[in-house]
XYZ file of N, CA and C in Angstrom:
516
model
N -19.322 52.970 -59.526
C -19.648 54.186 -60.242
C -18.417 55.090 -60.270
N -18.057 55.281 -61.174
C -16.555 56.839 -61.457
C -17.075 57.782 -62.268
N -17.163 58.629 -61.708
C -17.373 59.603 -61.853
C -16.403 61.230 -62.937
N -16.660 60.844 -63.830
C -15.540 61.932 -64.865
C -16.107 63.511 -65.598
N -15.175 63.941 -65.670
C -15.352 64.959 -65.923
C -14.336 65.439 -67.039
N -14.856 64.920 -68.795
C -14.038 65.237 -69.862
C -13.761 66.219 -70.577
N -12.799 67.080 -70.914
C -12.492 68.127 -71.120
C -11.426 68.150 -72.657
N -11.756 68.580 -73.482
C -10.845 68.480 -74.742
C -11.187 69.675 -75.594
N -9.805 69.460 -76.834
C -10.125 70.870 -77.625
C -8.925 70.250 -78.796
N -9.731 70.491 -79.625
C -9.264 69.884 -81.255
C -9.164 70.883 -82.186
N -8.435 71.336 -82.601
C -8.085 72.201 -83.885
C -7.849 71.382 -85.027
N -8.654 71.190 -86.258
C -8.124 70.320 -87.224
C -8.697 71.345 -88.432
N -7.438 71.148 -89.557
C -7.664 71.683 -91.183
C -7.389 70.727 -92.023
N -7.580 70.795 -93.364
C -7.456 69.932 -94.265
C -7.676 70.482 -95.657
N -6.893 69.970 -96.549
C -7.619 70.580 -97.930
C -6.958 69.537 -98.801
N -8.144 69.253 -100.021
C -7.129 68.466 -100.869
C -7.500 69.063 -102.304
N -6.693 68.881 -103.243
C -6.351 69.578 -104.896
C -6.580 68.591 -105.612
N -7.270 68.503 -105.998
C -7.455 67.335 -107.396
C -7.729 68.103 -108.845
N -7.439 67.532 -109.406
C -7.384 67.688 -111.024
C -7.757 66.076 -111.878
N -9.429 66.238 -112.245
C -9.560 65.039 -112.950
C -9.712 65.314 -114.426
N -9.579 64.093 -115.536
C -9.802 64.412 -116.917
C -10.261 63.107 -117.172
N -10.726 63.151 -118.470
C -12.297 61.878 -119.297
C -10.965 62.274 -120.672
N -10.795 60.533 -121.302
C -11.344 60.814 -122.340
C -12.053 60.256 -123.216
N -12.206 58.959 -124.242
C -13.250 58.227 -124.830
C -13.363 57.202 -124.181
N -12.346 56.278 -123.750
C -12.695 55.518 -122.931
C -11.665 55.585 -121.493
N -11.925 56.341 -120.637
C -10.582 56.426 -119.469
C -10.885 57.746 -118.800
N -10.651 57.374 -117.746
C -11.162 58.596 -116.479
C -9.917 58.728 -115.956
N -9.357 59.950 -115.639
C -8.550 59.857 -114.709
C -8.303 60.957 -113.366
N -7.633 60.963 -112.148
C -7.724 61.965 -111.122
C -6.174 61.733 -110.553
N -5.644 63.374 -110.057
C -4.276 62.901 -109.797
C -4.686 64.379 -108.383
N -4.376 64.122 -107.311
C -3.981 65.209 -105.997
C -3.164 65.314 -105.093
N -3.377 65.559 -103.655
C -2.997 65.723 -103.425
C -4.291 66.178 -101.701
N -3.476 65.542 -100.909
C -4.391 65.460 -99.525
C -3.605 65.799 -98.539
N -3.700 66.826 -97.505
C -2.998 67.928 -96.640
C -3.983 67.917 -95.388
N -3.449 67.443 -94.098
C -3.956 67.681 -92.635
C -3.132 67.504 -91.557
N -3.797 68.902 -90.945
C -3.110 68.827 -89.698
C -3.999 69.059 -88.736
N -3.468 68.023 -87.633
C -4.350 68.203 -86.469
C -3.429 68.175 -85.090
N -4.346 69.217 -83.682
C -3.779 69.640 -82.909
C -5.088 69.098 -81.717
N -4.763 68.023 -80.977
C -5.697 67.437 -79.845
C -4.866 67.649 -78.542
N -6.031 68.647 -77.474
C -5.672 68.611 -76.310
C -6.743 68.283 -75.395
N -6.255 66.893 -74.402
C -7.481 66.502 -73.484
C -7.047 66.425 -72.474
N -7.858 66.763 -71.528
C -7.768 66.900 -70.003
C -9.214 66.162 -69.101
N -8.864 64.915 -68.564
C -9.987 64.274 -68.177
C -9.435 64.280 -66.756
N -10.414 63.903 -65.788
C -10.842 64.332 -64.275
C -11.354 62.793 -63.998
N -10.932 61.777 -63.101
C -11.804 60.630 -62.980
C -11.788 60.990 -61.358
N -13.026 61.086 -60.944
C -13.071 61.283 -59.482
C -13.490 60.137 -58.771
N -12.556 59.127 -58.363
C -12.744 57.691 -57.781
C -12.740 57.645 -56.574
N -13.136 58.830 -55.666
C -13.628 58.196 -54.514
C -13.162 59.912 -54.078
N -13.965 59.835 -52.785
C -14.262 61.485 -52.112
C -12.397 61.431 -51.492
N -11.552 60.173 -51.653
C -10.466 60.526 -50.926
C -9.326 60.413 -52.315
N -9.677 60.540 -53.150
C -8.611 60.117 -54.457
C -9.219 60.824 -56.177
N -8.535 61.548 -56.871
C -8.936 61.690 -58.136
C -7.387 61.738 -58.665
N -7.980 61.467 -60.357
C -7.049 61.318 -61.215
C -7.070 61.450 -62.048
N -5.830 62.542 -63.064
C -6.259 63.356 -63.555
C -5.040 62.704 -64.701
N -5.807 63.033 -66.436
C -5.063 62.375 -67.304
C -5.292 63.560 -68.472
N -3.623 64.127 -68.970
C -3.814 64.933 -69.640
C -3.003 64.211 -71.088
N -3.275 64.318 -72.202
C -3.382 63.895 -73.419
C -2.733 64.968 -74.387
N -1.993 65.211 -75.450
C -1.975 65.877 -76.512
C -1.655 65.299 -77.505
N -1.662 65.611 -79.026
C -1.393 64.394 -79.659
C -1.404 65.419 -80.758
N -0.231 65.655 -82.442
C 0.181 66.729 -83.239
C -0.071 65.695 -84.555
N -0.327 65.972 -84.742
C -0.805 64.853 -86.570
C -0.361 65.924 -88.001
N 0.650 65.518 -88.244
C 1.094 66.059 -89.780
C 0.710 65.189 -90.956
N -0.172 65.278 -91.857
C 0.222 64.008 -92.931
C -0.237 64.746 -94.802
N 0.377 64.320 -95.130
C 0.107 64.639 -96.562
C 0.264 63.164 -97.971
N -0.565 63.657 -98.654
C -0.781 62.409 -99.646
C -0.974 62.673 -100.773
N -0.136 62.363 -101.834
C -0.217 62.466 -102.938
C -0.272 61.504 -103.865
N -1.922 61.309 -104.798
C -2.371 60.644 -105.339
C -2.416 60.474 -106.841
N -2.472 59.166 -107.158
C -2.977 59.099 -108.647
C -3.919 58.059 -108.917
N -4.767 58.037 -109.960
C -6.272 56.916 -109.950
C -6.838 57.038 -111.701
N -6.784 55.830 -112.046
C -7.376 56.046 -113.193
C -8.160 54.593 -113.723
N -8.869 54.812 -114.514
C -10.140 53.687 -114.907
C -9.900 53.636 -116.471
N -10.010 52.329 -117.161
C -9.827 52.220 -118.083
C -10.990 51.522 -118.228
N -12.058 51.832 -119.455
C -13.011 51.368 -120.280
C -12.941 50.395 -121.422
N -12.429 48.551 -121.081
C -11.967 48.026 -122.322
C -13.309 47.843 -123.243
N -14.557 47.636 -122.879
C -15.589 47.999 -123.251
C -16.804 48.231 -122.573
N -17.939 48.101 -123.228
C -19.176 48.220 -122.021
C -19.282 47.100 -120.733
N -18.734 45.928 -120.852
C -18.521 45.402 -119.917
C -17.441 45.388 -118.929
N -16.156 45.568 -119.472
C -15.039 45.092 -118.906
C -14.467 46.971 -118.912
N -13.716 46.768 -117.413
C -12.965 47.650 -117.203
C -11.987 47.725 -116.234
N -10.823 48.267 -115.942
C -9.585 48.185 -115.121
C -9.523 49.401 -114.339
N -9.307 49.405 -113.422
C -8.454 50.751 -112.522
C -7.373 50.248 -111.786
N -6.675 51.575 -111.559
C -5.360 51.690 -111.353
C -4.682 52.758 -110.290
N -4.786 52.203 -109.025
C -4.824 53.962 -107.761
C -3.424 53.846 -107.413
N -2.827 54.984 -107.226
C -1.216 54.619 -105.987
C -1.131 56.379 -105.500
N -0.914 55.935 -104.440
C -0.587 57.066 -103.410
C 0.361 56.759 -102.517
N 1.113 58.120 -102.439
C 2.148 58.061 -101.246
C 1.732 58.917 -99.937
N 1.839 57.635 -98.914
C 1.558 58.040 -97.658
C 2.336 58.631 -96.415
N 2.608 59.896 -96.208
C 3.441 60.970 -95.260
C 2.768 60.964 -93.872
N 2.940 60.542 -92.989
C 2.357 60.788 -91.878
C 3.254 60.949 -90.513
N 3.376 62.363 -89.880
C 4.142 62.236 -88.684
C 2.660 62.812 -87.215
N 3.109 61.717 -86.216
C 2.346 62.236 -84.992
C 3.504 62.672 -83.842
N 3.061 63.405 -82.773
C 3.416 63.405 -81.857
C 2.452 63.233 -80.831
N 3.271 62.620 -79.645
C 2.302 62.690 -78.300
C 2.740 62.840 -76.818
N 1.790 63.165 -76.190
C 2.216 63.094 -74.783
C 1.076 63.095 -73.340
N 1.422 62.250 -72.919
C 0.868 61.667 -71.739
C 0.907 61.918 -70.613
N 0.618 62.004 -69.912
C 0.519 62.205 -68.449
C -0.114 61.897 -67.465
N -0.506 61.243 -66.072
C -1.269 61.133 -64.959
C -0.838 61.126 -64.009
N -1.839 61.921 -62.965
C -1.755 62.505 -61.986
C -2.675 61.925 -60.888
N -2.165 61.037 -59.818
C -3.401 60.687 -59.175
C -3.121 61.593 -57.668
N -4.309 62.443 -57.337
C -3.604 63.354 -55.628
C -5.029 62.737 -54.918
N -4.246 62.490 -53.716
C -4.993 62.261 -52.328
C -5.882 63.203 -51.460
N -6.645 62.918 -50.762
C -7.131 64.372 -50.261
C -7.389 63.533 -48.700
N -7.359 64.443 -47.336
C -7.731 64.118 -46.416
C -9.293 65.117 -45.607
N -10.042 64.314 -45.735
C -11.770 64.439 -45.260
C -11.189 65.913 -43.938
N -11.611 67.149 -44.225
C -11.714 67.971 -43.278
C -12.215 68.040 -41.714
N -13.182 67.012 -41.744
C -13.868 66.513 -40.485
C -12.668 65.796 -39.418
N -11.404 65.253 -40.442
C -10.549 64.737 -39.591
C -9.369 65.917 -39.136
N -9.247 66.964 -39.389
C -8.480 68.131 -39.058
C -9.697 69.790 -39.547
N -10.102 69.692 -38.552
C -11.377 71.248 -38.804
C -10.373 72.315 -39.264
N -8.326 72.535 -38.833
C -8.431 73.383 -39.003
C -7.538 73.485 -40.435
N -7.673 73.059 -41.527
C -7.412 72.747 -42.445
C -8.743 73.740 -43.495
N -7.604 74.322 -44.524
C -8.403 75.304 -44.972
C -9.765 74.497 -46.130
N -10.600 75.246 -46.687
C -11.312 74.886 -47.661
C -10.598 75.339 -49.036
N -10.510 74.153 -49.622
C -10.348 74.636 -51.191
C -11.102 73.903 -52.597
N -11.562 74.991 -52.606
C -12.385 74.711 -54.116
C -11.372 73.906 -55.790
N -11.441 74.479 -56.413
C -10.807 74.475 -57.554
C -11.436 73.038 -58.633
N -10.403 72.729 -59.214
C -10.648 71.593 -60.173
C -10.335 70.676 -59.396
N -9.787 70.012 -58.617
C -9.378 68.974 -57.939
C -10.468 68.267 -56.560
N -11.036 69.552 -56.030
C -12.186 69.699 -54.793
C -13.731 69.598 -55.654
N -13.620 70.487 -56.487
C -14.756 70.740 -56.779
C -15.561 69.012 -57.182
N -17.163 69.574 -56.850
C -18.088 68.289 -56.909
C -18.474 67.319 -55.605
N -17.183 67.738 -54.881
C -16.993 66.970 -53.375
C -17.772 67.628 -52.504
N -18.195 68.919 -52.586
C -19.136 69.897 -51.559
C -17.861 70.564 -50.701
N -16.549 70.940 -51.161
C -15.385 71.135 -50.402
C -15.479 70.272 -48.910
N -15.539 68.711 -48.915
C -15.290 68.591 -47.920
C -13.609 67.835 -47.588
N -13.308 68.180 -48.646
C -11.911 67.373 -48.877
C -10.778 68.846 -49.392
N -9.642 68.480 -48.759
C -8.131 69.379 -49.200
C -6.960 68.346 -49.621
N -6.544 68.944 -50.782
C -5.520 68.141 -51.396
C -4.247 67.751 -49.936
N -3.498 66.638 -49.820
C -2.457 66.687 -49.535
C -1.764 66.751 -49.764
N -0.087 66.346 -49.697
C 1.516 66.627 -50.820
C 1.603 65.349 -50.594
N 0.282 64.242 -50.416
C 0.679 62.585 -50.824
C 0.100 62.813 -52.240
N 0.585 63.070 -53.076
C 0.138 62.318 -54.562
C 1.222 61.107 -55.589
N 0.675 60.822 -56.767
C 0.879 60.073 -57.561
C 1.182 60.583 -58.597
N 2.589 60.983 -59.401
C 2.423 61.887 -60.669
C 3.318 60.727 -61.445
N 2.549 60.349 -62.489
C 3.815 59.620 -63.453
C 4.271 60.693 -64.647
N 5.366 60.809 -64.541
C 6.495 61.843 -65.556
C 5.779 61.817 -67.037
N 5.254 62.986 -67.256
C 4.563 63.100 -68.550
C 5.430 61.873 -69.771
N 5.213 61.028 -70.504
C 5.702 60.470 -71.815
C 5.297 60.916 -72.825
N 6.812 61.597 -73.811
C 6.450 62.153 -75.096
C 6.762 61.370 -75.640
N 6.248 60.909 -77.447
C 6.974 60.622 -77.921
C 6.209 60.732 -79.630
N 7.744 60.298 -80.637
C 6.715 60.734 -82.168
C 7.146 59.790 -82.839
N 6.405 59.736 -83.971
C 6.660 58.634 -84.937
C 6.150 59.386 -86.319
N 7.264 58.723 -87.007
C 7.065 58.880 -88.811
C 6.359 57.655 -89.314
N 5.862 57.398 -90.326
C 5.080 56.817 -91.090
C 5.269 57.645 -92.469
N 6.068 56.726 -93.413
C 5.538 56.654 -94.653
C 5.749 55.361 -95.429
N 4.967 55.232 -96.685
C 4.545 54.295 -97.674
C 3.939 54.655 -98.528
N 4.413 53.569 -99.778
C 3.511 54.008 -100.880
C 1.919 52.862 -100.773
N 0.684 53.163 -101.368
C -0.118 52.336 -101.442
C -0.580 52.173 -102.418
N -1.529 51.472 -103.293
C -2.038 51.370 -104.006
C -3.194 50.471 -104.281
N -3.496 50.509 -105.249
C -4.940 49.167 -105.712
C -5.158 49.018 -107.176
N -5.153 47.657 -107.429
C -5.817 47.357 -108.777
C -7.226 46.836 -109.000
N -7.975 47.417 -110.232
C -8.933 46.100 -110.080
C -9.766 46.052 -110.946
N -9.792 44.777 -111.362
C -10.152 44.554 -112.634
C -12.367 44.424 -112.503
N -12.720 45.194 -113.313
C -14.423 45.417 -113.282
C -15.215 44.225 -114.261
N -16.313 43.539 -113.895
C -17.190 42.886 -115.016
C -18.963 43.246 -114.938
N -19.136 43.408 -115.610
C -20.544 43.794 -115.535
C -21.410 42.769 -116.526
N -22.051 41.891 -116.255
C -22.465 40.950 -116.690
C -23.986 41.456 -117.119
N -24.787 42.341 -116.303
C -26.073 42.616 -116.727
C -26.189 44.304 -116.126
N -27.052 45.308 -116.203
C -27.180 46.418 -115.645
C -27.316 46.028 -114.574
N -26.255 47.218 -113.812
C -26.974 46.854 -112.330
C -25.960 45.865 -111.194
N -25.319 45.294 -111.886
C -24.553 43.952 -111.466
C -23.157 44.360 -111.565
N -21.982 44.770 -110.506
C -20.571 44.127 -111.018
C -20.217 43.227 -110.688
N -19.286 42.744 -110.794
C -18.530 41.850 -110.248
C -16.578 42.238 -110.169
N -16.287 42.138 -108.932
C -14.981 42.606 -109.577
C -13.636 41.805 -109.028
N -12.103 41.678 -109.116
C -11.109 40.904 -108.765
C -10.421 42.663 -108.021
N -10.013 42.741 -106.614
C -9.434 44.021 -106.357
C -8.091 43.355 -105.466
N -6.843 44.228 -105.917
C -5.865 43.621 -105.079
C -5.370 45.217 -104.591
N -5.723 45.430 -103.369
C -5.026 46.575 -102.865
C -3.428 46.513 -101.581
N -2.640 47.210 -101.647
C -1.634 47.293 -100.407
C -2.288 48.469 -99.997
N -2.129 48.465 -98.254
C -2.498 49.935 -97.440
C -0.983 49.973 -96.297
N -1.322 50.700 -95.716
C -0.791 51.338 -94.934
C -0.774 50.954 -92.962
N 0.089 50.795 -92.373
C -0.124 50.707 -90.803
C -1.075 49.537 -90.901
């Protein structure tokens, strides 16, 4: 049984702009897709009344995308589309864990009580020692971009029914 205690906080926005138009036979949409996100987590794994470990997380997400998509009507049956977007994406991150020791108060009475985030849940019967485990926070970021797209050709043989051939490229 481990025992955790998860803690996080996410700030995320987004907005995207499109502009679509029709005309006798042909649809089309061209935008534009904008987000940023800001994740901070702080988790607590309490693995035993003499050991917890503590893992803090952040992670920065930039990405933007700018699109184009359009459908062609060769008649009531048959029809084509045509999507491509360029894909912008930068993250950052960073890592960290912390594992601290604690020695049982019953084995030194005169050892103070301490509460906090690290004690707490234990009934204070435990005090941190200066034996811990810290691995050196790891930052690090990465870019990502590409273009993507998709084709694909539509058949409609009866109402109700397509059938279609789709060849898309993506991303990551």
């Amino acid at each position: 049984f481990l025992a955790t205690d998860w803690s996080d906080h996410t700030w995320q926005a987004s907005q995207e702009v499109r502009v679509d138009g029709d005309g006798e036979n042909y649809h089309w949409s061209v935008g534009n897709f904008l987000l940023y996100e800001d994740v901070e987590s702080s988790n607590l794994f309490k693995i035993s009344t003499l050991s917890n470990t503590i893992q803090d997380f952040s992670q920065k997400l930039l990405t933007f995308a700018p699109y184009a998509h359009g459908t062609w009507e060769f008649n009531d049956r048959w029809s084509a589309e045509l999507g491509a977007r360029y894909n912008w994406e930068r993250k950052q991150f960073t890592l960290g864990t912390t594992t601290l020791f604690y020695v049982r108060k019953v084995l030194d009475p005169s050892l103070p009580i301490e509460g906090g985030r690290y004690a707490s849940g234990w009934d204070n019967c435990c005090v941190p020692t200066n034996n811990f485990n810290a691995l050196t926070p790891v930052s690090t970021e990465g870019l990502w971009a590409a273009p993507t797209g998709d084709f694909t050709i539509n058949y409609e043989p009866i109402e109700d029914v397509k059938l279609y051939l789709k060849y898309s490229r993506g991303m990551k």
